[in-house]
Coordinates of N, CA and C in Angstrom, one line a residue:
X1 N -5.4 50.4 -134.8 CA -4.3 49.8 -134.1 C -4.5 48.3 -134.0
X2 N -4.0 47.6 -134.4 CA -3.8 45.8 -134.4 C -3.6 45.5 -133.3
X3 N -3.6 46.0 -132.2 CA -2.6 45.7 -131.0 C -4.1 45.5 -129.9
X4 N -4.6 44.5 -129.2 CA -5.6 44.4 -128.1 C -5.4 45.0 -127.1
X5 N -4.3 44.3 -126.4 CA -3.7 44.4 -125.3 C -2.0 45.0 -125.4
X6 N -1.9 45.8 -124.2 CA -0.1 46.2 -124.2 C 0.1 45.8 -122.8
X7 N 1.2 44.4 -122.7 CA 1.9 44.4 -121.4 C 3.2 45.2 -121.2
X8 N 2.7 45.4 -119.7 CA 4.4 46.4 -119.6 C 5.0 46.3 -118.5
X9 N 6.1 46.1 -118.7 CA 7.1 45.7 -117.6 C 6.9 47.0 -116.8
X10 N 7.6 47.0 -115.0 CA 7.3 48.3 -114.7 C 8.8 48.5 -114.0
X11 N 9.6 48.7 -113.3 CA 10.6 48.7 -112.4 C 11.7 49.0 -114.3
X12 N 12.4 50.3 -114.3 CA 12.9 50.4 -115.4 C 12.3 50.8 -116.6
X13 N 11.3 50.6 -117.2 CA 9.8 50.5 -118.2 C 9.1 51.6 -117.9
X14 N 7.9 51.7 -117.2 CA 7.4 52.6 -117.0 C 8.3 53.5 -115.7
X15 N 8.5 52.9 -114.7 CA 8.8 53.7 -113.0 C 10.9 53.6 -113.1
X16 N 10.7 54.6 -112.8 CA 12.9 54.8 -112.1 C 12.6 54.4 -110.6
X17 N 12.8 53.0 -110.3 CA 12.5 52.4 -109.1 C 13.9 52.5 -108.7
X18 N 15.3 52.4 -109.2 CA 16.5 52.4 -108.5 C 17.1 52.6 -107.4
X19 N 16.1 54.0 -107.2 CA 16.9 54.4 -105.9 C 16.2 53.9 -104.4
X20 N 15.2 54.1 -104.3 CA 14.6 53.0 -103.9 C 15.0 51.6 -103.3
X21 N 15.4 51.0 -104.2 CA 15.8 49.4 -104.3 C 17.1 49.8 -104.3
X22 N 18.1 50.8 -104.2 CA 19.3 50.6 -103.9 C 19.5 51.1 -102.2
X23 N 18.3 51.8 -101.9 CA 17.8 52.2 -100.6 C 17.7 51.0 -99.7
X24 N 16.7 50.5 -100.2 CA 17.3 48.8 -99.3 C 18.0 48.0 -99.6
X25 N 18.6 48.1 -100.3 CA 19.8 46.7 -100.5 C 20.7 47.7 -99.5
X26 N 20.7 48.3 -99.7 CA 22.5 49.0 -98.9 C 21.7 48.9 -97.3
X27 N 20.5 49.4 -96.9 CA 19.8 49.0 -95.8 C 20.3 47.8 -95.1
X28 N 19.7 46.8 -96.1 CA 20.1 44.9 -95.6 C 21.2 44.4 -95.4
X29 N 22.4 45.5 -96.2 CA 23.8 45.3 -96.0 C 24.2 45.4 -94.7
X30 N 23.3 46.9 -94.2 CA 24.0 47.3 -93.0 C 23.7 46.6 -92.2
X31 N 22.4 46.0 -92.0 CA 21.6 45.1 -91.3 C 23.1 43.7 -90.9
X32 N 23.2 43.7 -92.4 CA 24.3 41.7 -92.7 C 25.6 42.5 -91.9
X33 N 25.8 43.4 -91.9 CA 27.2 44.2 -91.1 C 28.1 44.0 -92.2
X34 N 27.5 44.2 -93.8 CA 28.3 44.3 -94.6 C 28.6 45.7 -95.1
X35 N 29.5 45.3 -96.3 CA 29.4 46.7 -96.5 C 28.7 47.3 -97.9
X36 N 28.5 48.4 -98.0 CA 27.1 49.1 -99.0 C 27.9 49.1 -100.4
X37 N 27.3 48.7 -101.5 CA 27.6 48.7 -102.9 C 26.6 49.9 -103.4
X38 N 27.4 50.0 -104.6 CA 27.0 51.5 -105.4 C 25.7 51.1 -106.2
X39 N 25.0 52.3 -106.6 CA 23.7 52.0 -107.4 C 24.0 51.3 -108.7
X40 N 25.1 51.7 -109.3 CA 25.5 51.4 -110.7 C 25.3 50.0 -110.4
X41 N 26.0 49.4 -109.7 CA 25.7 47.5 -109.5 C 24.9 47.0 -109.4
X42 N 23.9 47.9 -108.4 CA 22.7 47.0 -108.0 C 21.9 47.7 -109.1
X43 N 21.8 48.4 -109.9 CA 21.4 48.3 -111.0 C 21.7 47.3 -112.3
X44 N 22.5 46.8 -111.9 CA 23.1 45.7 -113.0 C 22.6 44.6 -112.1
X45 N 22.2 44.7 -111.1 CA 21.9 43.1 -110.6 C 20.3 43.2 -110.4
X46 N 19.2 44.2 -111.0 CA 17.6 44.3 -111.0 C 17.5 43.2 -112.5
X47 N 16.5 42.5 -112.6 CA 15.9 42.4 -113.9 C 14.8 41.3 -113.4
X48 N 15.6 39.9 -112.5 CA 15.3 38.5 -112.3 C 14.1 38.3 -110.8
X49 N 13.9 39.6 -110.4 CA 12.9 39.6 -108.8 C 13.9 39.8 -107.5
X50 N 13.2 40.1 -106.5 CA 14.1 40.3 -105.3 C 15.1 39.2 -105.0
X51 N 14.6 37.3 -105.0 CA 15.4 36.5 -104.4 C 17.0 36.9 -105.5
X52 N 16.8 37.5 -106.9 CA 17.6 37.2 -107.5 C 18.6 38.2 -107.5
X53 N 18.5 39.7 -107.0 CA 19.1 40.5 -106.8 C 19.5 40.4 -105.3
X54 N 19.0 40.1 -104.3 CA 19.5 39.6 -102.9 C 20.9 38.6 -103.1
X55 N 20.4 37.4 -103.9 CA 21.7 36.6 -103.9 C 22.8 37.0 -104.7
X56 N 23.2 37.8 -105.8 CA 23.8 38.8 -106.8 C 24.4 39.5 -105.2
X57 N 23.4 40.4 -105.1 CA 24.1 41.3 -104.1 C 25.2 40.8 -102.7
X58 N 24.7 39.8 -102.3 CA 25.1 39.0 -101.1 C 26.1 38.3 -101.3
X59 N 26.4 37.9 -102.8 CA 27.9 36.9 -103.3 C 28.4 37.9 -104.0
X60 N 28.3 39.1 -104.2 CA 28.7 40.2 -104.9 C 29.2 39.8 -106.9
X61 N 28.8 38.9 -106.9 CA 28.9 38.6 -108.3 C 27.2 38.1 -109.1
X62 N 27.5 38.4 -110.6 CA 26.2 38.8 -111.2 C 25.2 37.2 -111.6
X63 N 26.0 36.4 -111.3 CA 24.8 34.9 -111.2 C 24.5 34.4 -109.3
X64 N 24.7 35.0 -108.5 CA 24.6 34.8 -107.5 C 25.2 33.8 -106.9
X65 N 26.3 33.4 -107.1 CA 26.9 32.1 -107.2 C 27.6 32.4 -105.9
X66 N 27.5 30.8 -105.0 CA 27.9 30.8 -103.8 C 26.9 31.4 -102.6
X67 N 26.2 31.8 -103.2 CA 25.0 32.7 -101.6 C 24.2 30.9 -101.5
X68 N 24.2 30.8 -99.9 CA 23.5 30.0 -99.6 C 21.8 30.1 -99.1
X69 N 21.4 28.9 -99.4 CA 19.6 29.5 -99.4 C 19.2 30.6 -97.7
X70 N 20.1 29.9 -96.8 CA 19.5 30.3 -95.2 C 20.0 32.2 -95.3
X71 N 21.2 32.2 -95.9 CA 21.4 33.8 -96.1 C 20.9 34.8 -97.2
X72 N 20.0 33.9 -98.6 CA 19.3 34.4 -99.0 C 17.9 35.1 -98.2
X73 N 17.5 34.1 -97.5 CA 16.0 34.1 -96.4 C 16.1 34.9 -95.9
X74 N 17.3 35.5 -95.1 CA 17.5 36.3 -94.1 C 17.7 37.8 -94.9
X75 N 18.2 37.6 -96.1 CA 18.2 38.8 -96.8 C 17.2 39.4 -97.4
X76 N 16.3 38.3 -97.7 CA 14.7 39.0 -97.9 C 14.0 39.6 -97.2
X77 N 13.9 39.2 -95.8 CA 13.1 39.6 -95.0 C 13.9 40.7 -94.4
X78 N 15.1 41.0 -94.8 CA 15.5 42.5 -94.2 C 14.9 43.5 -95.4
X79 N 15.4 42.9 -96.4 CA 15.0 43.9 -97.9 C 14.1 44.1 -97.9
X80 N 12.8 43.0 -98.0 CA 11.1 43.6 -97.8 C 10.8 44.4 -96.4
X81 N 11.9 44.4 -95.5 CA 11.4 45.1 -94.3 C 11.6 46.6 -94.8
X82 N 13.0 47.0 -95.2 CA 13.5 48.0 -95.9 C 12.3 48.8 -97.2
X83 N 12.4 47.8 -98.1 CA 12.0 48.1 -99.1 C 9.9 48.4 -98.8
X84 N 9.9 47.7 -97.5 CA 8.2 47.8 -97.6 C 7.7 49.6 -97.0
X85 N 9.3 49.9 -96.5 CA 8.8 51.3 -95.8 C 9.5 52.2 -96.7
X86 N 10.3 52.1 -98.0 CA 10.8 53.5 -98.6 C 10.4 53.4 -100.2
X87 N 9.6 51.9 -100.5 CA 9.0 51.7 -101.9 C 8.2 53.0 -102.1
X88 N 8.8 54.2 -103.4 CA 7.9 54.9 -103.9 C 8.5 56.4 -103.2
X89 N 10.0 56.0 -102.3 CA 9.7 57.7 -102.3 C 10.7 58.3 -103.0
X90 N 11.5 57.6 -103.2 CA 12.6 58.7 -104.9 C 11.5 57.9 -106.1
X91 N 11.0 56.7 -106.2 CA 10.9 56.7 -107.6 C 9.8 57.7 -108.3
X92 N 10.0 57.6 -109.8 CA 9.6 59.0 -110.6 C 9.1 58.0 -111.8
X93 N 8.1 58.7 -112.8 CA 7.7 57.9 -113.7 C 8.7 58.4 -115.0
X94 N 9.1 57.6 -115.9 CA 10.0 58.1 -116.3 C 9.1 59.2 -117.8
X95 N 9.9 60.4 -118.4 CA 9.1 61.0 -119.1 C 8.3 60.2 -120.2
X96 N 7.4 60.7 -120.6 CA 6.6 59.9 -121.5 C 5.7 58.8 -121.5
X97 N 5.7 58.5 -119.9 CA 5.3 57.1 -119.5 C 4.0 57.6 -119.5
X98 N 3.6 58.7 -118.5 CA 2.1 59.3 -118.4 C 1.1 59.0 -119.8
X99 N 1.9 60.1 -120.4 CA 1.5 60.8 -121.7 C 0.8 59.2 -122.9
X100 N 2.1 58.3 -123.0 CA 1.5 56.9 -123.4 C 0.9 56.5 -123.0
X101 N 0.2 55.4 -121.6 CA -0.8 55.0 -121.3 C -2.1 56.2 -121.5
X102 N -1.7 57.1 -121.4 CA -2.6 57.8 -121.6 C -3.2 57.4 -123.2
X103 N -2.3 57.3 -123.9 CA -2.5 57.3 -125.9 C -2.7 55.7 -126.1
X104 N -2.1 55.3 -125.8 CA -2.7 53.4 -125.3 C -4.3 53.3 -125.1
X105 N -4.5 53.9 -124.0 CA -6.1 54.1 -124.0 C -7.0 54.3 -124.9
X106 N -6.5 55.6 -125.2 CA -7.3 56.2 -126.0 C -7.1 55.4 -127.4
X107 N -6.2 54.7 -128.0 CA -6.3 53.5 -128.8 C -7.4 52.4 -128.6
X108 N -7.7 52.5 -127.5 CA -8.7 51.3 -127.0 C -7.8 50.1 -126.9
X109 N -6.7 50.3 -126.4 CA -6.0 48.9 -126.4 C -6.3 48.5 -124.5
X110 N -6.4 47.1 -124.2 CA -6.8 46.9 -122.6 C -5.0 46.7 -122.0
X111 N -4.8 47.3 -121.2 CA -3.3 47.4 -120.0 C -3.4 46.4 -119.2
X112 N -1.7 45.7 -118.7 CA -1.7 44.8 -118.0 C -0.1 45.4 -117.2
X113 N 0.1 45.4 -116.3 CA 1.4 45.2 -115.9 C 2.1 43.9 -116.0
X114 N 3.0 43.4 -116.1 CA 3.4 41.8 -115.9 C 5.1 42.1 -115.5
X115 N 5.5 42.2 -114.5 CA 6.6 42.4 -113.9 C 7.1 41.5 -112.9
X116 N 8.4 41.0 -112.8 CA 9.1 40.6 -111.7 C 8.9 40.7 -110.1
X117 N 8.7 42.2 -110.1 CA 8.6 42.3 -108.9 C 7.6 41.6 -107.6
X118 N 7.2 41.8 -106.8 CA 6.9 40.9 -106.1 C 4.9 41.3 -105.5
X119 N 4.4 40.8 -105.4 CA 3.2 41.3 -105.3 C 2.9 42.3 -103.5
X120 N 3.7 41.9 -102.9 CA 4.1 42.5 -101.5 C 4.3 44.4 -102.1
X121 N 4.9 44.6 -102.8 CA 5.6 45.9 -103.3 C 4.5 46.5 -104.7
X122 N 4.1 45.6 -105.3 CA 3.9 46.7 -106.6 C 2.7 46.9 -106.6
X123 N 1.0 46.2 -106.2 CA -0.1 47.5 -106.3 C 0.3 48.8 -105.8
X124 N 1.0 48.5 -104.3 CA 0.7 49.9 -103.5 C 1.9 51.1 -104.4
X125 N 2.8 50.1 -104.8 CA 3.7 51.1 -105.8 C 3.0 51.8 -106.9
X126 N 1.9 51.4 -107.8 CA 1.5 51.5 -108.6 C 0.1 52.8 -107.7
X127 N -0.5 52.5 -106.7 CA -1.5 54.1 -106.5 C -0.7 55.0 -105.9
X128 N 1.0 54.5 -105.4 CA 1.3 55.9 -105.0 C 1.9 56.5 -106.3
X129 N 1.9 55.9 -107.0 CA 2.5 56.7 -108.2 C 1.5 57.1 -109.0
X130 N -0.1 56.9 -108.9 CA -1.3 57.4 -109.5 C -1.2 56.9 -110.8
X131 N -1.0 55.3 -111.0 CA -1.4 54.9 -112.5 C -2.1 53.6 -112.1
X132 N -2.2 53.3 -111.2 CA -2.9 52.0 -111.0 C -4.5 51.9 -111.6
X133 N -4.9 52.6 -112.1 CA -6.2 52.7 -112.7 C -6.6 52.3 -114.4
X134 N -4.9 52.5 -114.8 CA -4.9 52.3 -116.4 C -4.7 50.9 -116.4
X135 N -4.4 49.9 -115.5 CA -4.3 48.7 -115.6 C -5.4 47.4 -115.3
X136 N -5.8 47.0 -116.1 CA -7.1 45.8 -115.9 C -6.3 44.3 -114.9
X137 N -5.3 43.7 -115.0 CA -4.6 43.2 -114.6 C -2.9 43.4 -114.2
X138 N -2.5 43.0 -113.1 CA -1.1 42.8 -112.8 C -0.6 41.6 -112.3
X139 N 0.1 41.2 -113.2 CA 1.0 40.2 -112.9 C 2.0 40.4 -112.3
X140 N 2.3 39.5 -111.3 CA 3.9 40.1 -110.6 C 4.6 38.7 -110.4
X141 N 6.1 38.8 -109.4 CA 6.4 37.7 -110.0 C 6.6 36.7 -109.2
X142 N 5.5 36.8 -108.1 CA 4.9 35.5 -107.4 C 3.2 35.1 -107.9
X143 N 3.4 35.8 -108.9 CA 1.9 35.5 -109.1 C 1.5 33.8 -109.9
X144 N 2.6 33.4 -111.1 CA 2.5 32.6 -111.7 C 3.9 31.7 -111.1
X145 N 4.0 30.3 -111.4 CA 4.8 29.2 -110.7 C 6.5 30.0 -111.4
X146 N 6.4 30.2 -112.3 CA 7.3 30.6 -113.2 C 7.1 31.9 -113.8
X147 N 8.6 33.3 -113.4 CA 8.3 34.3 -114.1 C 9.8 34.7 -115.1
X148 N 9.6 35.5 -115.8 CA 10.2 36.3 -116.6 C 11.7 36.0 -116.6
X149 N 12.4 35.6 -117.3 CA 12.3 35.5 -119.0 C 11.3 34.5 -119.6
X150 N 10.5 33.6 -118.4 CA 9.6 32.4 -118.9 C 8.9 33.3 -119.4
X151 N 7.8 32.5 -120.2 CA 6.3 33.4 -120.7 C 5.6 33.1 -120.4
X152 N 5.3 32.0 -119.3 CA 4.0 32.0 -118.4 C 3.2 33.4 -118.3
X153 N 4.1 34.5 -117.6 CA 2.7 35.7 -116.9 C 2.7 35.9 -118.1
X154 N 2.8 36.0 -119.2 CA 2.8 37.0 -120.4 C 1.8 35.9 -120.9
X155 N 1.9 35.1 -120.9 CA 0.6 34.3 -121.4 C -0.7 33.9 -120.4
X156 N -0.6 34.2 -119.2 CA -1.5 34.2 -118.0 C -1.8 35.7 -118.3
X157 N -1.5 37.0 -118.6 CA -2.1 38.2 -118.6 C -2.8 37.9 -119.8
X158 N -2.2 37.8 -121.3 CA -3.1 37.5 -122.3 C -4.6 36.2 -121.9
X159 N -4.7 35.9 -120.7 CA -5.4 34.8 -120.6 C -6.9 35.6 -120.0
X160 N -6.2 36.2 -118.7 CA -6.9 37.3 -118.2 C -7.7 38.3 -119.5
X161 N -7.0 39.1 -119.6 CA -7.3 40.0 -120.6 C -8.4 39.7 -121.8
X162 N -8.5 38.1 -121.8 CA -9.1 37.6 -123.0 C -8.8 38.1 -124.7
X163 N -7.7 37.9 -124.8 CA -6.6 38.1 -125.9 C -5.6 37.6 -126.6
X164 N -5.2 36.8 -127.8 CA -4.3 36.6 -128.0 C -3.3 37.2 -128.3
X165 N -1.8 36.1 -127.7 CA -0.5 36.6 -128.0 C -0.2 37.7 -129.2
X166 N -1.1 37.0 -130.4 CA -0.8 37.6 -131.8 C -0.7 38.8 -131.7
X167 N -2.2 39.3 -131.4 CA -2.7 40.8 -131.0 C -2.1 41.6 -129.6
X168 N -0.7 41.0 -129.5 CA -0.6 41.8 -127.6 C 0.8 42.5 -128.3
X169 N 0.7 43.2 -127.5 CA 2.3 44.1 -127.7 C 2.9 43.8 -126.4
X170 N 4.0 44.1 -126.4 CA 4.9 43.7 -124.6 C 6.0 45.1 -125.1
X171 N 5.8 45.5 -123.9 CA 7.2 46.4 -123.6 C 7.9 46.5 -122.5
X172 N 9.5 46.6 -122.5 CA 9.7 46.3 -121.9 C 11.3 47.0 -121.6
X173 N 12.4 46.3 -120.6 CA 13.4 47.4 -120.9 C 14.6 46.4 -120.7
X174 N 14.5 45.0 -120.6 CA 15.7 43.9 -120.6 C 15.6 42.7 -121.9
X175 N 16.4 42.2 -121.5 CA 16.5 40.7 -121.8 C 15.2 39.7 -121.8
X176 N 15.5 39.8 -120.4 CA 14.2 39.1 -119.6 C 12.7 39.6 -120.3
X177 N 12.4 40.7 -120.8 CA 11.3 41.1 -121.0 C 11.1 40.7 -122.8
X178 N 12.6 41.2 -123.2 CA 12.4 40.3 -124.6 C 12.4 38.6 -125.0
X179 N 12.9 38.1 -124.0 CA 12.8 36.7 -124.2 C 11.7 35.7 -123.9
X180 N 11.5 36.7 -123.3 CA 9.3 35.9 -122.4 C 8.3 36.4 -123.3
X181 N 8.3 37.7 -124.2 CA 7.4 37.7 -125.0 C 8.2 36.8 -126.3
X182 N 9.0 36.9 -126.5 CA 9.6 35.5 -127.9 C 9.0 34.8 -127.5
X183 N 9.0 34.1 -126.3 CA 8.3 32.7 -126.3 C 7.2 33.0 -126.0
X184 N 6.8 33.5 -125.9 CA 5.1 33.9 -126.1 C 4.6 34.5 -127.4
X185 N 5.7 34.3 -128.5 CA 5.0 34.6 -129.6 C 4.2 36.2 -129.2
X186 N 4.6 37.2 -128.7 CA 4.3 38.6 -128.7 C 5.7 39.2 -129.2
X187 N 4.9 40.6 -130.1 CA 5.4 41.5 -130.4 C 6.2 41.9 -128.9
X188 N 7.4 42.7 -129.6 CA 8.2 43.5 -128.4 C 8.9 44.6 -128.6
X189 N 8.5 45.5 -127.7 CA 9.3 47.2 -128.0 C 10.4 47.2 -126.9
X190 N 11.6 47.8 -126.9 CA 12.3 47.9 -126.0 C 12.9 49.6 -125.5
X191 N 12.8 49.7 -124.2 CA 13.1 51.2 -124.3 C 14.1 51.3 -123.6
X192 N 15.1 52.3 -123.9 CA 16.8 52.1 -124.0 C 17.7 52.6 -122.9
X193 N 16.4 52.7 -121.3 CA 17.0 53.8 -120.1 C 16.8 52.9 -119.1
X194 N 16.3 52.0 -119.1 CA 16.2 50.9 -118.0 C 17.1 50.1 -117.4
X195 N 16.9 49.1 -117.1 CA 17.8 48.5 -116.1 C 18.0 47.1 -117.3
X196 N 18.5 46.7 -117.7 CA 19.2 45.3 -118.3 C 20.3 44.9 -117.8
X197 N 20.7 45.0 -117.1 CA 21.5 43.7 -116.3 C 22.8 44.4 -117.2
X198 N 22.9 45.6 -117.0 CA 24.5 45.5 -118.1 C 24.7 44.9 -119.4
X199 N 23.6 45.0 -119.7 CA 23.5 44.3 -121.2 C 23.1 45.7 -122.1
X200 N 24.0 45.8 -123.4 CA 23.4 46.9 -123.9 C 22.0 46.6 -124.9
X201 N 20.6 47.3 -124.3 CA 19.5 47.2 -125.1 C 19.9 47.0 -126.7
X202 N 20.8 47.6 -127.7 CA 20.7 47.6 -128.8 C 20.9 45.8 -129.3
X203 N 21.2 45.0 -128.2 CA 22.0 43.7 -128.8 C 20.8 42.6 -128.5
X204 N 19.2 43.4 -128.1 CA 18.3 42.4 -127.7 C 17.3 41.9 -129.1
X205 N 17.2 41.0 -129.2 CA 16.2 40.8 -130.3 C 15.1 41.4 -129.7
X206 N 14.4 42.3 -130.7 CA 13.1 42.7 -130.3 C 12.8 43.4 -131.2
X207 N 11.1 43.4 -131.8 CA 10.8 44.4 -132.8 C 11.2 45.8 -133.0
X208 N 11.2 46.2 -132.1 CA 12.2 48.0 -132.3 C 12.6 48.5 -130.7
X209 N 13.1 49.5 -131.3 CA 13.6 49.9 -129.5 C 13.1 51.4 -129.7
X210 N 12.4 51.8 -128.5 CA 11.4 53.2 -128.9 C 11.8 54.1 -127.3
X211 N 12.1 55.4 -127.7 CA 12.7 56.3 -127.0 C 11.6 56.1 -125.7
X212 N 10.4 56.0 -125.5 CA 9.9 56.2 -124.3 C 8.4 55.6 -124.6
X213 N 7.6 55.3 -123.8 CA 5.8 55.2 -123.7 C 5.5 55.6 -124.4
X214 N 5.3 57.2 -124.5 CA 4.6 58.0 -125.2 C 5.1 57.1 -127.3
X215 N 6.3 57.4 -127.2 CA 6.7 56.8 -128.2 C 6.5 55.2 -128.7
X216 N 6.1 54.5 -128.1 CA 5.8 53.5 -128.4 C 4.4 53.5 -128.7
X217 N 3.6 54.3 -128.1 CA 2.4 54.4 -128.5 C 2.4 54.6 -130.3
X218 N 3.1 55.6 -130.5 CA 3.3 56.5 -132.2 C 3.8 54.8 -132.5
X219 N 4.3 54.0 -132.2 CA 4.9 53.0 -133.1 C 3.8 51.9 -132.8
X220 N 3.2 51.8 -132.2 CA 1.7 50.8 -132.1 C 0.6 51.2 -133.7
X221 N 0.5 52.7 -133.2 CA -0.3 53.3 -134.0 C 0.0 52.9 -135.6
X222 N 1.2 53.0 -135.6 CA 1.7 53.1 -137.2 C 1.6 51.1 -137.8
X223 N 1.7 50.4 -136.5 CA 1.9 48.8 -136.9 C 0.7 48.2 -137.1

């Protein structure tokens, strides 16, 4: 396998975090004495980190346009209040995810997570879901000054890792995940069940688009 390292997006990627995160957003709504939006939206509004789905959700339109910063603040700290007590209990790993890190491994390639989400939420997401062990580093997306679609963490995990871009695979399940490894000069697989912002996967530049983990492993192996 040519491949050192595999970063992997996780919220959509590896984990069905949706319900979850649509668990608190409708929570914070009730909190704002608004009223609750459907999963299908706040699924279209995951990709960019909590501030960016808070302010989407709060102006009810998809660039967040018009939310002011004092009602974004106040939205967070309801949502991490929400989100810090129900992170992890619908979400499910999605099939094939096990099975590939598992075959990742055993490639000898070294794991990184490098995700949006927020470092408050995703170790402890990651041992209740029993994979936190396949990963040597995580990146999340207070970790570096600038995250995803940037390629800072994607070049700060290859940094960690002790590995070049060239040799790294990135997977992932948006935009955002294919446009930070482009500029990071990384290979990129895209898998076709995640959350992209209403964007259909087939329209992303990316080296291929692979039915699941397990399956991207089979397509590591063969590159």
């Amino acid at each position: 396998m040519p491949f050192s390292a595999v970063l992997f997006d996780l919220d959509g990627t590896l984990l069905d975090t949706i319900a979850d995160i649509a668990d608190a957003t409708n929570a914070m709504l009730v909190d704002l004495k608004k009223s609750p939006v459907s999963e299908a939206i706040i699924r279209s509004y995951v990709g960019k980190g909590t501030e960016n789905l808070i302010a989407r959700v709060l102006s009810d339109h998809h660039d967040g346009i018009g939310c002011k910063p004092d009602e974004i603040e106040r939205g967070m700290v309801l949502f991490s209040r929400h989100y810090g007590r129900l992170n992890g209990n619908k979400t499910i790993l999605y099939p094939g995810a096990l099975k590939g890190l598992k075959d990742f491994k055993k490639q000898g390639a070294k794991l990184a997570i490098v995700t949006n989400k927020s470092t408050e939420f995703t170790p402890p997401l990651l041992a209740r879901m029993g994979i936190d062990h396949f990963f040597e580093h995580v990146i999340c997306g207070d970790t570096c000054t600038e995250r995803k679609p940037h390629p800072m963490s994607m070049l700060h995990a290859c940094e960690l890792l002790q590995v070049k871009p060239a040799n790294t695979l990135a997977i992932g399940d948006s935009i955002n995940d294919a446009r930070a490894a482009q500029a990071a000069k990384i290979k990129v697989l895209a898998v076709p069940y995640g959350y992209n912002e209403g964007v259909d996967v087939r329209t992303l530049e990316v080296d291929d688009i692979v039915t699941s983990i397990e399956a991207a492993a089979q397509w590591a192996a063969q590159h």
